[in-house]
XYZ file of C-alpha atoms in Angstrom:
743
model
C 28.209 6.552 11.887
C 31.891 6.150 10.995
C 30.822 2.863 9.378
C 28.521 4.903 7.091
C 31.444 7.028 5.849
C 33.644 3.929 5.430
C 30.851 2.262 3.439
C 30.465 5.308 1.176
C 34.226 5.249 0.360
C 34.353 1.502 -0.307
C 31.128 1.432 -2.356
C 32.160 4.450 -4.448
C 35.539 2.801 -5.169
C 33.766 -0.424 -6.171
C 31.409 1.465 -8.504
C 34.424 3.249 -10.002
C 36.047 -0.150 -10.471
C 32.955 -1.452 -12.283
C 33.094 1.641 -14.499
C 36.774 0.988 -15.294
C 36.036 -2.570 -16.376
C 33.111 -1.437 -18.561
C 34.624 1.774 -19.867
C 35.479 1.954 -23.540
C 36.527 4.500 -26.095
C 33.670 6.703 -27.301
C 32.173 7.453 -23.889
C 32.527 11.088 -22.837
C 35.930 11.810 -21.249
C 34.164 13.583 -18.372
C 32.781 10.253 -17.083
C 36.200 8.914 -15.902
C 37.055 12.182 -14.131
C 33.715 12.211 -12.274
C 34.206 8.566 -11.225
C 37.722 9.318 -9.891
C 36.671 12.442 -7.951
C 33.705 10.862 -6.117
C 35.737 8.298 -4.078
C 38.285 11.008 -3.219
C 35.528 13.403 -2.021
C 33.900 10.613 0.026
C 37.336 9.884 1.508
C 37.468 13.523 2.591
C 34.182 13.141 4.491
C 35.555 9.974 6.145
C 38.750 11.738 7.222
C 36.758 14.610 8.780
C 34.622 12.086 10.684
C 37.748 10.387 12.074
C 39.894 13.514 12.549
C 41.562 14.011 15.910
C 42.455 17.666 15.651
C 41.162 20.714 13.823
C 44.084 20.911 11.349
C 43.537 17.331 10.200
C 39.813 18.013 9.874
C 40.366 21.236 7.901
C 42.732 19.509 5.449
C 40.252 16.664 4.921
C 37.407 19.194 4.712
C 39.321 20.932 1.917
C 39.167 17.700 -0.125
C 35.350 17.871 0.102
C 35.480 21.160 -1.839
C 36.444 19.183 -4.954
C 32.649 18.953 -5.319
C 31.917 22.604 -6.010
C 35.313 23.352 -7.542
C 35.631 20.508 -10.049
C 32.860 17.876 -9.799
C 30.208 20.472 -10.685
C 32.439 21.762 -13.514
C 32.916 18.342 -15.127
C 29.213 17.568 -14.690
C 28.503 20.837 -16.532
C 30.972 19.965 -19.315
C 29.387 16.504 -19.643
C 25.861 17.974 -19.881
C 27.078 20.429 -22.544
C 28.562 17.528 -24.496
C 25.339 15.527 -23.947
C 23.347 18.372 -25.547
C 25.872 18.579 -28.416
C 26.880 22.093 -27.341
C 30.438 23.452 -27.203
C 31.928 25.709 -24.549
C 34.766 28.035 -25.678
C 38.145 26.814 -24.463
C 38.841 30.130 -22.747
C 35.687 29.687 -20.631
C 36.722 26.166 -19.661
C 40.200 27.432 -18.747
C 38.746 30.238 -16.591
C 36.428 27.829 -14.760
C 39.317 25.410 -14.170
C 41.464 28.277 -12.847
C 38.706 29.466 -10.501
C 38.215 25.929 -9.207
C 41.962 25.454 -8.704
C 42.286 28.699 -6.729
C 39.287 27.816 -4.562
C 40.484 24.247 -3.812
C 43.929 25.630 -2.907
C 42.307 28.070 -0.472
C 40.103 25.287 0.947
C 42.930 22.803 1.552
C 45.152 25.497 3.113
C 42.418 27.343 5.013
C 44.046 26.453 8.338
C 46.875 28.801 7.418
C 45.157 31.466 5.301
C 41.812 31.865 7.115
C 40.051 32.895 3.909
C 37.472 30.112 3.802
C 36.798 30.025 7.547
C 37.579 32.837 9.982
C 37.460 30.303 12.776
C 36.852 26.548 12.978
C 36.312 24.272 15.950
C 36.417 20.453 16.000
C 33.749 18.718 18.012
C 32.939 15.046 18.583
C 29.542 13.452 19.135
C 28.996 9.705 19.440
C 32.626 9.054 18.431
C 32.325 11.100 15.207
C 34.162 14.375 14.529
C 32.649 17.404 12.799
C 33.568 21.051 12.291
C 31.834 24.159 13.605
C 32.802 26.931 11.185
C 32.729 30.714 11.095
C 32.708 31.378 7.323
C 35.108 33.789 5.694
C 35.000 35.823 2.438
C 36.205 32.932 0.250
C 33.186 30.885 1.300
C 30.893 33.546 -0.151
C 32.784 33.241 -3.446
C 32.412 29.446 -3.225
C 28.625 29.768 -2.805
C 28.526 32.114 -5.798
C 30.383 29.427 -7.790
C 27.881 26.766 -6.591
C 24.972 29.058 -7.505
C 26.424 29.615 -10.974
C 26.788 25.878 -11.642
C 23.312 25.254 -10.243
C 21.784 27.744 -12.663
C 23.693 26.675 -15.785
C 23.400 22.918 -15.153
C 19.659 23.044 -14.583
C 19.246 25.325 -17.608
C 21.183 23.012 -19.945
C 19.447 19.859 -18.643
C 16.014 21.465 -19.102
C 17.096 22.635 -22.570
C 17.979 19.016 -23.468
C 14.284 18.062 -23.126
C 13.508 20.329 -26.104
C 15.977 18.587 -28.433
C 14.486 15.800 -30.530
C 17.804 14.086 -31.166
C 18.530 13.663 -27.441
C 17.230 10.819 -25.258
C 14.530 12.134 -22.921
C 15.131 9.187 -20.588
C 18.788 10.115 -20.207
C 17.793 13.762 -19.713
C 15.410 12.669 -16.961
C 18.134 10.567 -15.332
C 20.555 13.514 -15.365
C 17.900 15.807 -13.899
C 17.168 13.235 -11.168
C 20.863 12.998 -10.277
C 21.216 16.751 -10.042
C 18.051 17.241 -7.990
C 19.157 14.510 -5.535
C 22.565 16.211 -5.110
C 20.891 19.630 -4.632
C 18.481 18.120 -2.094
C 21.381 16.524 -0.177
C 23.300 19.854 -0.262
C 20.325 21.885 1.030
C 19.376 19.389 3.754
C 22.674 19.935 5.562
C 22.704 17.719 8.667
C 19.095 16.437 9.007
C 19.624 13.681 11.583
C 22.914 14.388 13.345
C 25.403 17.295 13.378
C 28.123 15.018 11.918
C 25.906 13.238 9.366
C 26.294 14.165 5.670
C 23.816 13.216 2.916
C 26.148 14.279 0.090
C 28.317 11.075 0.058
C 25.143 9.012 -0.392
C 23.940 11.308 -3.181
C 27.321 10.920 -4.961
C 26.965 7.137 -4.695
C 23.487 7.423 -6.236
C 24.909 9.541 -9.071
C 27.525 6.835 -9.826
C 24.780 4.216 -10.151
C 22.761 6.446 -12.483
C 25.843 7.237 -14.603
C 26.461 3.490 -15.010
C 22.839 3.144 -16.207
C 23.325 5.999 -18.679
C 26.584 4.443 -19.909
C 24.781 1.110 -20.466
C 22.054 2.864 -22.478
C 24.663 4.607 -24.643
C 25.690 1.210 -26.071
C 22.379 0.778 -27.918
C 22.444 4.289 -29.410
C 25.984 3.654 -30.672
C 24.864 0.452 -32.436
C 21.935 2.273 -34.013
C 24.213 5.118 -35.114
C 26.722 2.678 -36.700
C 23.952 0.881 -38.561
C 22.331 4.097 -39.760
C 25.567 5.941 -40.629
C 27.158 2.977 -42.415
C 24.162 2.516 -44.680
C 22.963 6.088 -45.152
C 25.228 6.683 -48.172
C 23.183 4.292 -50.293
C 21.162 7.204 -51.683
C 17.417 6.676 -51.876
C 17.438 3.815 -49.383
C 16.557 4.992 -45.868
C 16.937 3.405 -42.442
C 15.254 3.902 -39.080
C 15.865 2.071 -35.783
C 13.772 1.141 -32.731
C 14.618 -0.758 -29.547
C 12.762 -3.871 -28.326
C 10.058 -1.690 -26.707
C 9.587 0.256 -29.946
C 11.325 3.360 -28.640
C 12.495 5.480 -31.566
C 16.325 5.663 -31.866
C 16.826 7.695 -35.063
C 16.587 7.612 -38.861
C 18.178 8.877 -42.101
C 16.674 11.652 -44.245
C 15.218 9.343 -46.971
C 12.927 7.749 -44.348
C 11.317 11.130 -43.626
C 10.371 11.420 -47.317
C 8.394 8.173 -46.945
C 7.171 8.397 -43.325
C 7.113 12.151 -42.498
C 5.347 11.450 -39.176
C 8.745 10.395 -37.725
C 9.898 14.041 -37.902
C 7.629 14.806 -34.923
C 8.875 11.878 -32.803
C 11.521 12.385 -30.117
C 14.391 9.988 -29.422
C 13.228 7.384 -26.832
C 9.556 8.089 -27.568
C 7.469 4.911 -27.960
C 5.523 4.911 -31.238
C 1.839 3.981 -31.120
C -0.780 3.252 -33.785
C -1.778 6.925 -34.004
C -1.576 6.935 -37.814
C -1.660 4.376 -40.614
C 2.102 4.247 -41.175
C 2.861 3.627 -37.486
C 0.123 0.964 -37.387
C 1.765 -0.859 -40.306
C 5.168 -0.698 -38.585
C 3.700 -2.201 -35.385
C 1.908 -4.912 -37.384
C 5.227 -5.833 -39.053
C 6.928 -6.035 -35.653
C 4.192 -8.413 -34.448
C 4.955 -10.661 -37.439
C 8.655 -10.676 -36.495
C 7.740 -11.696 -32.962
C 5.866 -14.666 -34.381
C 9.008 -16.075 -35.986
C 9.379 -14.162 -39.253
C 12.850 -12.945 -40.319
C 11.443 -9.812 -41.939
C 8.102 -8.175 -42.785
C 7.234 -5.932 -45.743
C 4.585 -3.287 -46.460
C 4.254 -0.540 -49.093
C 3.617 3.216 -48.964
C 2.815 5.476 -51.941
C 3.800 9.157 -51.877
C 4.100 11.642 -54.765
C 3.307 8.877 -57.287
C 6.233 6.774 -56.071
C 5.666 3.429 -54.379
C 8.120 2.590 -51.615
C 8.904 -0.825 -50.242
C 9.377 -0.802 -46.478
C 11.133 -3.769 -44.861
C 11.153 -4.303 -41.099
C 13.798 -6.680 -39.680
C 15.667 -7.389 -36.454
C 18.520 -5.157 -35.226
C 21.416 -7.143 -33.741
C 24.330 -6.257 -31.447
C 26.761 -9.074 -32.227
C 24.568 -12.181 -31.906
C 22.107 -10.556 -29.508
C 18.805 -9.131 -30.764
C 18.414 -5.589 -29.436
C 15.705 -3.949 -31.527
C 14.197 -3.441 -34.993
C 15.408 -1.812 -38.190
C 13.177 -0.274 -40.849
C 14.394 0.066 -44.439
C 12.711 2.136 -47.173
C 13.481 1.882 -50.891
C 12.024 3.053 -54.207
C 10.070 0.112 -55.654
C 10.151 1.036 -59.340
C 11.598 -1.825 -61.382
C 14.745 -0.113 -62.630
C 15.532 1.534 -59.302
C 14.885 -1.736 -57.519
C 17.402 -3.626 -59.694
C 20.052 -0.931 -59.326
C 19.624 -0.507 -55.613
C 19.557 -4.274 -55.059
C 22.998 -4.493 -56.667
C 24.158 -1.476 -54.713
C 22.765 -2.935 -51.504
C 24.636 -6.216 -51.985
C 27.880 -4.380 -52.610
C 27.232 -2.054 -49.721
C 26.387 -4.961 -47.422
C 29.751 -6.559 -48.210
C 31.492 -3.266 -47.543
C 29.473 -2.824 -44.371
C 30.406 -6.295 -43.092
C 34.052 -5.582 -43.834
C 33.775 -2.141 -42.246
C 32.064 -3.515 -39.146
C 34.803 -6.140 -38.762
C 37.431 -3.403 -39.047
C 35.513 -1.201 -36.621
C 35.179 -4.036 -34.115
C 38.913 -4.836 -34.331
C 39.915 -1.174 -34.097
C 37.456 -0.569 -31.272
C 38.775 -3.546 -29.300
C 42.405 -2.435 -29.737
C 41.595 1.189 -28.918
C 39.526 0.156 -25.906
C 42.435 -1.861 -24.494
C 44.897 0.998 -25.031
C 42.510 3.560 -23.557
C 41.707 1.270 -20.647
C 45.400 0.773 -19.825
C 46.032 4.526 -20.038
C 43.045 5.234 -17.818
C 44.103 2.585 -15.295
C 47.542 4.176 -15.058
C 45.984 7.623 -14.560
C 43.410 6.321 -12.083
C 46.109 4.499 -10.139
C 48.148 7.708 -9.905
C 45.198 9.972 -9.049
C 43.821 7.700 -6.301
C 47.139 6.560 -4.815
C 48.532 10.139 -4.597
C 46.019 11.356 -1.955
C 46.240 7.977 -0.198
C 50.023 8.564 0.002
C 49.386 11.800 1.868
C 46.763 10.252 4.152
C 48.793 7.157 5.079
C 52.047 9.104 5.298
C 50.700 11.676 7.746
C 48.905 8.897 9.595
C 52.249 7.057 9.953
C 53.655 10.148 11.677
C 50.660 10.211 14.033
C 51.360 6.557 14.918
C 55.061 7.235 15.504
C 54.738 10.525 17.397
C 51.498 10.253 19.376
C 51.600 8.805 22.861
C 47.832 8.921 23.446
C 46.289 5.467 23.216
C 42.944 6.600 21.743
C 44.700 8.685 19.085
C 46.869 5.712 18.119
C 43.744 3.526 17.951
C 42.084 5.996 15.536
C 45.282 6.147 13.484
C 45.459 2.338 13.303
C 41.860 2.327 11.984
C 42.800 4.858 9.306
C 45.869 2.771 8.419
C 43.815 -0.421 8.106
C 41.123 1.274 6.017
C 43.738 2.868 3.759
C 45.475 -0.458 3.212
C 42.093 -2.078 2.470
C 41.438 0.608 -0.137
C 44.893 0.037 -1.660
C 44.259 -3.707 -1.693
C 41.009 -3.200 -3.601
C 42.694 -0.925 -6.149
C 45.604 -3.364 -6.590
C 43.213 -6.314 -7.030
C 41.319 -4.464 -9.759
C 44.570 -3.516 -11.512
C 45.896 -7.095 -11.295
C 42.643 -8.505 -12.650
C 42.634 -6.004 -15.504
C 46.257 -6.872 -16.394
C 45.398 -10.588 -16.431
C 42.280 -9.915 -18.516
C 44.270 -7.847 -21.042
C 47.040 -10.470 -21.244
C 49.616 -7.994 -19.880
C 50.480 -9.884 -16.704
C 54.045 -11.174 -17.126
C 55.670 -14.003 -15.148
C 59.197 -12.897 -14.180
C 61.493 -15.654 -12.900
C 64.194 -15.130 -10.263
C 66.067 -17.219 -7.691
C 64.340 -17.344 -4.294
C 64.848 -18.996 -0.916
C 62.095 -21.551 -0.172
C 62.296 -21.217 3.627
C 62.151 -17.420 3.456
C 59.041 -17.527 1.294
C 57.227 -19.885 3.697
C 58.333 -17.791 6.691
C 57.081 -14.591 5.040
C 53.707 -16.232 4.362
C 53.477 -17.231 8.020
C 54.295 -13.703 9.194
C 51.740 -12.111 6.866
C 48.807 -14.317 7.933
C 49.522 -15.410 11.517
C 48.380 -12.180 13.172
C 45.158 -12.085 11.146
C 44.335 -15.688 12.123
C 45.198 -15.015 15.767
C 42.867 -11.991 15.888
C 39.968 -14.314 14.956
C 41.011 -16.986 17.464
C 42.045 -19.430 14.732
C 44.914 -21.912 14.859
C 47.303 -21.360 11.926
C 49.200 -24.543 11.020
C 52.055 -24.844 8.512
C 53.228 -28.255 7.264
C 56.407 -27.598 5.273
C 58.271 -30.501 3.683
C 61.868 -30.232 4.974
C 63.129 -32.099 1.875
C 62.141 -29.222 -0.402
C 65.184 -27.799 -2.276
C 66.722 -24.782 -0.544
C 66.722 -22.476 -3.600
C 64.276 -22.504 -6.521
C 63.799 -20.368 -9.617
C 60.398 -18.954 -10.506
C 58.172 -15.929 -9.945
C 58.068 -16.039 -6.138
C 56.206 -12.704 -5.969
C 53.235 -14.171 -7.853
C 53.474 -17.474 -5.940
C 53.279 -15.512 -2.672
C 50.312 -13.552 -4.068
C 48.479 -16.777 -4.982
C 49.052 -18.431 -1.595
C 48.320 -15.195 0.303
C 44.976 -14.812 -1.518
C 44.045 -18.417 -0.650
C 45.103 -18.012 3.007
C 43.323 -14.661 3.320
C 40.111 -16.215 1.975
C 40.486 -19.171 4.343
C 40.817 -16.870 7.376
C 38.025 -14.623 6.106
C 35.502 -17.468 5.763
C 36.487 -19.408 8.919
C 34.969 -18.421 12.253
C 36.438 -21.188 14.452
C 38.914 -24.031 14.186
C 42.027 -23.802 12.056
C 43.635 -22.836 8.753
C 46.385 -25.121 7.424
C 49.037 -24.449 4.772
C 50.842 -27.510 3.384
C 53.843 -27.181 1.044
C 55.265 -30.522 -0.089
C 57.546 -31.971 -2.744
C 55.308 -33.835 -5.207
C 58.040 -35.034 -7.590
C 61.581 -34.158 -8.702
C 63.511 -34.919 -11.902
C 66.055 -33.393 -14.302
C 66.665 -30.175 -12.393
C 62.983 -29.487 -11.750
C 60.720 -30.025 -8.765
C 56.932 -30.075 -8.626
C 55.672 -28.576 -5.375
C 52.162 -29.330 -4.117
C 50.423 -26.551 -2.157
C 47.223 -27.125 -0.134
C 45.271 -24.517 1.856
C 42.644 -26.122 4.111
C 40.195 -24.576 6.553
C 37.372 -25.560 8.893
C 35.166 -22.739 7.655
C 31.694 -22.462 6.185
C 32.443 -24.574 3.107
C 30.918 -24.255 -0.344
C 27.745 -25.737 -1.792
C 28.356 -28.211 -4.614
C 26.248 -26.177 -7.053
C 28.389 -23.076 -6.354
C 31.763 -24.673 -7.122
C 31.436 -24.001 -10.873
C 31.029 -20.217 -10.482
C 33.469 -19.746 -7.604
C 36.268 -18.231 -9.718
C 34.078 -15.782 -11.677
C 35.093 -12.136 -11.229
C 33.002 -9.922 -8.922
C 31.063 -13.036 -7.879
C 30.496 -14.113 -4.283
C 28.539 -17.298 -3.603
C 26.089 -18.001 -0.740
C 25.333 -14.323 -0.097
C 22.981 -15.154 2.814
C 26.024 -16.229 4.847
C 28.667 -13.983 3.268
C 26.936 -10.607 2.973
C 28.941 -9.084 5.860
C 32.348 -10.186 4.520
C 34.392 -7.490 2.797
C 36.083 -7.930 -0.574
C 35.847 -7.321 -4.327
C 35.181 -10.930 -5.335
C 38.358 -10.904 -7.457
C 40.702 -12.989 -5.250
C 40.108 -16.416 -6.794
C 39.772 -14.936 -10.291
C 43.293 -13.508 -9.897
C 44.565 -16.834 -8.482
C 43.221 -18.853 -11.426
C 44.556 -16.284 -13.902
C 48.057 -16.384 -12.400
C 48.087 -20.187 -12.193
C 47.048 -20.361 -15.832
C 50.065 -18.167 -16.672
C 52.238 -20.691 -14.818
C 50.700 -23.736 -16.602
C 48.864 -24.856 -13.492
C 45.295 -24.906 -12.244
C 43.365 -24.590 -8.987
C 41.652 -27.671 -7.565
C 38.820 -27.216 -5.046
C 37.189 -29.692 -2.691
C 34.657 -28.657 -0.074
C 31.901 -29.838 2.237
C 29.237 -27.311 3.146
C 29.521 -26.200 6.810
C 32.634 -28.385 7.300
C 35.447 -26.697 5.391
C 37.318 -26.388 2.103
C 40.673 -27.274 0.536
C 42.266 -25.321 -2.316
C 45.211 -27.053 -4.037
C 47.594 -26.579 -6.927
C 50.835 -28.089 -8.231
C 53.620 -25.954 -9.646
C 56.820 -26.903 -11.493
C 59.920 -24.904 -10.481
C 63.568 -25.038 -11.541
C 66.008 -26.253 -8.866
C 68.946 -23.897 -8.212
C 70.258 -25.437 -4.969
C 69.099 -29.043 -4.369
C 70.231 -29.051 -0.716
C 67.184 -29.749 1.543
C 65.518 -26.686 3.040
C 65.275 -28.160 6.565
C 63.192 -26.443 9.234
C 62.010 -23.121 7.752
C 61.564 -21.673 11.262
C 65.321 -21.790 11.901
C 65.824 -19.719 8.766
C 63.316 -17.250 10.179
C 65.264 -16.970 13.455
C 68.494 -16.332 11.569
C 66.808 -13.515 9.592
C 65.308 -12.079 12.770
C 68.687 -12.104 14.538
C 70.332 -10.418 11.576
C 67.589 -7.785 11.511
C 68.002 -7.186 15.242
C 71.724 -6.636 14.780
C 71.166 -3.811 12.328
C 71.584 -0.462 13.988
C 68.918 2.161 13.777
C 69.534 4.180 10.647
C 70.742 7.721 11.416
C 71.951 9.857 8.494
C 72.067 13.496 9.631
C 74.796 14.345 7.093
C 72.989 12.888 4.059
C 72.366 15.602 1.470
C 68.899 14.811 0.167
C 66.585 16.527 -2.343
C 62.866 15.733 -2.783
C 60.994 16.963 -5.896
C 57.171 16.717 -5.961
C 54.490 19.115 -7.230
C 52.119 18.092 -4.400
C 52.848 20.049 -1.210
C 51.237 17.412 1.019
C 53.431 14.707 -0.521
C 56.502 16.877 0.149
C 55.437 17.206 3.746
C 54.966 13.429 4.067
C 58.372 12.701 2.496
C 60.074 15.255 4.723
C 58.529 13.807 7.867
C 59.473 10.235 6.932
C 63.068 11.220 6.094
C 63.332 13.041 9.405
C 62.874 9.660 11.128
C 66.409 8.871 9.924
C 67.861 12.216 10.941
C 67.708 13.614 7.400
C 66.761 17.234 6.842
C 65.870 17.203 3.147
C 65.611 20.104 0.726
C 62.154 20.342 -0.907
C 61.174 21.766 -4.314
C 57.821 21.580 -6.096
C 58.682 21.593 -9.814
C 61.155 20.253 -12.335
C 62.495 23.727 -13.171
C 63.214 24.427 -9.494
C 64.991 21.066 -9.212
C 67.286 21.882 -12.138
C 68.085 25.275 -10.608
C 68.889 23.791 -7.177
C 70.998 20.966 -8.666
C 73.042 23.472 -10.655
C 74.001 25.174 -7.371
C 74.373 22.279 -4.919
C 75.392 18.593 -4.946
C 73.311 15.865 -3.265
C 73.876 12.263 -2.193
C 70.373 11.157 -3.218
C 67.493 12.741 -5.173
C 63.851 11.603 -4.917
C 62.130 12.743 -8.151
C 58.352 12.552 -8.699
C 57.302 11.273 -12.132
C 53.963 12.924 -12.962
C 54.448 16.693 -12.613
C 53.105 19.575 -14.734
C 55.304 21.420 -17.274
C 58.268 19.010 -16.894
C 57.633 15.489 -15.685
C 60.237 13.467 -13.788
C 61.591 11.687 -16.853
C 62.132 14.983 -18.699
C 63.867 16.426 -15.631
C 66.167 13.381 -15.379
C 67.148 13.708 -19.044
C 68.123 17.336 -18.431
C 70.097 16.330 -15.333
C 72.029 13.676 -17.271
C 72.547 15.903 -20.308
C 73.963 18.770 -18.210
C 75.856 16.538 -15.727
C 74.121 18.199 -12.769
C 74.767 15.273 -10.384
C 77.839 13.226 -9.592
C 78.164 9.595 -10.693
C 77.582 8.297 -7.158
C 74.416 10.381 -6.664
C 71.342 8.098 -6.732
C 68.224 9.416 -8.490
C 65.105 7.589 -7.264
C 61.754 7.792 -9.085
C 58.732 8.563 -6.893
C 55.507 7.236 -8.447
C 51.890 6.411 -7.656
C 51.689 4.340 -10.849
C 50.884 0.697 -10.025
C 50.719 -0.603 -13.598
C 52.872 -3.615 -14.550
C 56.301 -2.848 -15.997
C 56.901 0.531 -14.317
C 60.124 -0.617 -12.626
C 61.674 -1.644 -15.956
C 60.480 1.585 -17.552
C 62.111 3.769 -14.878
C 65.379 1.833 -14.947
C 65.488 2.041 -18.752
C 65.005 5.827 -18.522
C 68.094 6.128 -16.299
C 66.715 6.133 -12.746
C 68.749 4.150 -10.227
C 65.643 2.773 -8.484
C 62.034 3.632 -7.795
C 59.864 4.089 -4.700
C 56.123 3.504 -4.916
C 53.503 5.704 -3.265
C 52.169 5.359 -0.606
C 55.728 5.423 0.774
C 56.294 2.554 3.210
C 58.955 3.288 5.877
C 60.654 -0.157 5.423
C 60.959 0.453 1.661
C 62.302 3.964 2.250
C 64.838 2.571 4.729
C 65.872 -0.108 2.193
C 66.551 2.588 -0.420
C 68.534 4.713 2.060
C 70.631 1.750 3.215
C 71.314 0.600 -0.347
C 72.422 3.968 -1.739
C 73.753 5.842 1.313
C 75.132 3.146 3.641
C 76.053 0.003 1.686
C 77.796 1.777 -1.222
């Protein structure tokens, strides 16, 4: 059953990733928030299922209360927006405050006892679950749930009475809500630890993606109708390919008043003469005509009605009906006006498309940064506390559970990072940054990162490294490692027996440059010849009959080809089905030190010996301050620093940090970036302006932002360095050594 909770987390993250790649400006802002919350809530259910003690389970259980506290609220705000209704800002603020108070109580219920008077952790079939004795706060939570249930159902039902609202979308929203209510009321139908709610949230994500896809067509219809509605007596109406009504301008109702009684998304039928003529015109278009014309006379005025195709770019998506006064003088005038207006419309559409594309990219980047921060922040807490369990627990089964959590968390981070990398490549924001690097060290690091994974599958991992390679090269070794690691990871993933081989050879050398040839070969399942052409498409996995059980986003090779393209190289693939595959590329690098590399393994031994000589870091006298608005993150940071004998001071806001720094001096300050009221950058500017720290005091930025360029941004703002969340103990130790020991 733990697999079920893992699957719900991974699938909800993947659906959120699909939403990110398809999201654009104009879609309700509540959509992104809902898509971020669902994976976090599902992660809470997973953590309860794998919890080893009641405090861990209660903390994870508190995350689940994001549902009633915020997910229901943002669903309500979306439905209000969907019905074109506005909620007073004071009401929104009160609901947000109530949700914030309740989620605080839920996450800290182990200490306050308000949500549960008593809680007991039990395990059945290897899965943990809580037995709870509810407290007074839980009654308030149910009142909150009841309130949202009543208002959401009321507003959704009200939307069915509005003619300008899609009944199909209303039905989809109602279906989503009823499924979630059903899952909530069912409780634990099959097993005391089984929860239906994660599956219902996954279903809601799928339906929201369907709704978002349908919104595209309404937007096109609205642009066409709005852009042309100023022409005066000319009217426009739109229908999709199934003759579902999408909307019209007022002049159309003067000619075809029957449309006033038609709802959005309602299919028109030949129930009256005007509708019959429209359907006859559509049949003519389907037989190859570009347009069809018929006439209607009302109030002694004859109107010409033209039916033509409605296009989205070059794709036909529906039909457009145009009405115009057919009197001779009006016809001449409106023909001239129409030509002018068509030119303006074409120009306007081009401007709109350009502006929309630019705005979409900016909004997408901003959302990716926010999503990265929002998802990585709770993962920081989970992995950080889990690291302490691994370091402090002596029980083998507890350590095994903790290792599973660590592996799943790193898998989740890998998925998020892959999506962010792919998005940066797609937006053209991935930069190649050159630096000097040691060839032997790079090959040794690649061996260390893959060897254990290959060994766990019983595979032989072979490295053929050309000893004549220059010792030091200049290039973007981080991206080169990423490319080779992706290829090696795929090779191990798709090979069940035999071997995986990495070959790094000197292809040619001249005028201070060397071309290195890299081959990754395996004895795995191979690739069908007809699948080779689509292998590098994003989110695409070939031969699903054999590969359906293999995890991954399908972005690995897409990222590899994108990075190689940035480096003026390309990926070459050769494969025999059921025999194995070889992935190759050649890369030109500048030569810094032409001396031959020699045996890379000897370099590895030297590094290992040097590492072994380093004493365990112990800094009990280091004066350290940590600033973070998230209490769990403070706890994680404090625990990790205590590994090095440091007893750090903790504050939870920028204002508190300024107050503490005005009273006490520190050797190092860890300052979170994204905080309310004053963010980390604003706090640092105040520190520098008021000289609150000494010149030798290092100020380190703490951030969950994984977007490209953050390091340069923090350094340009005056930080001495930055530490990414989730905090890795080796990275933390590197920072401490650099600024507290080596200086």
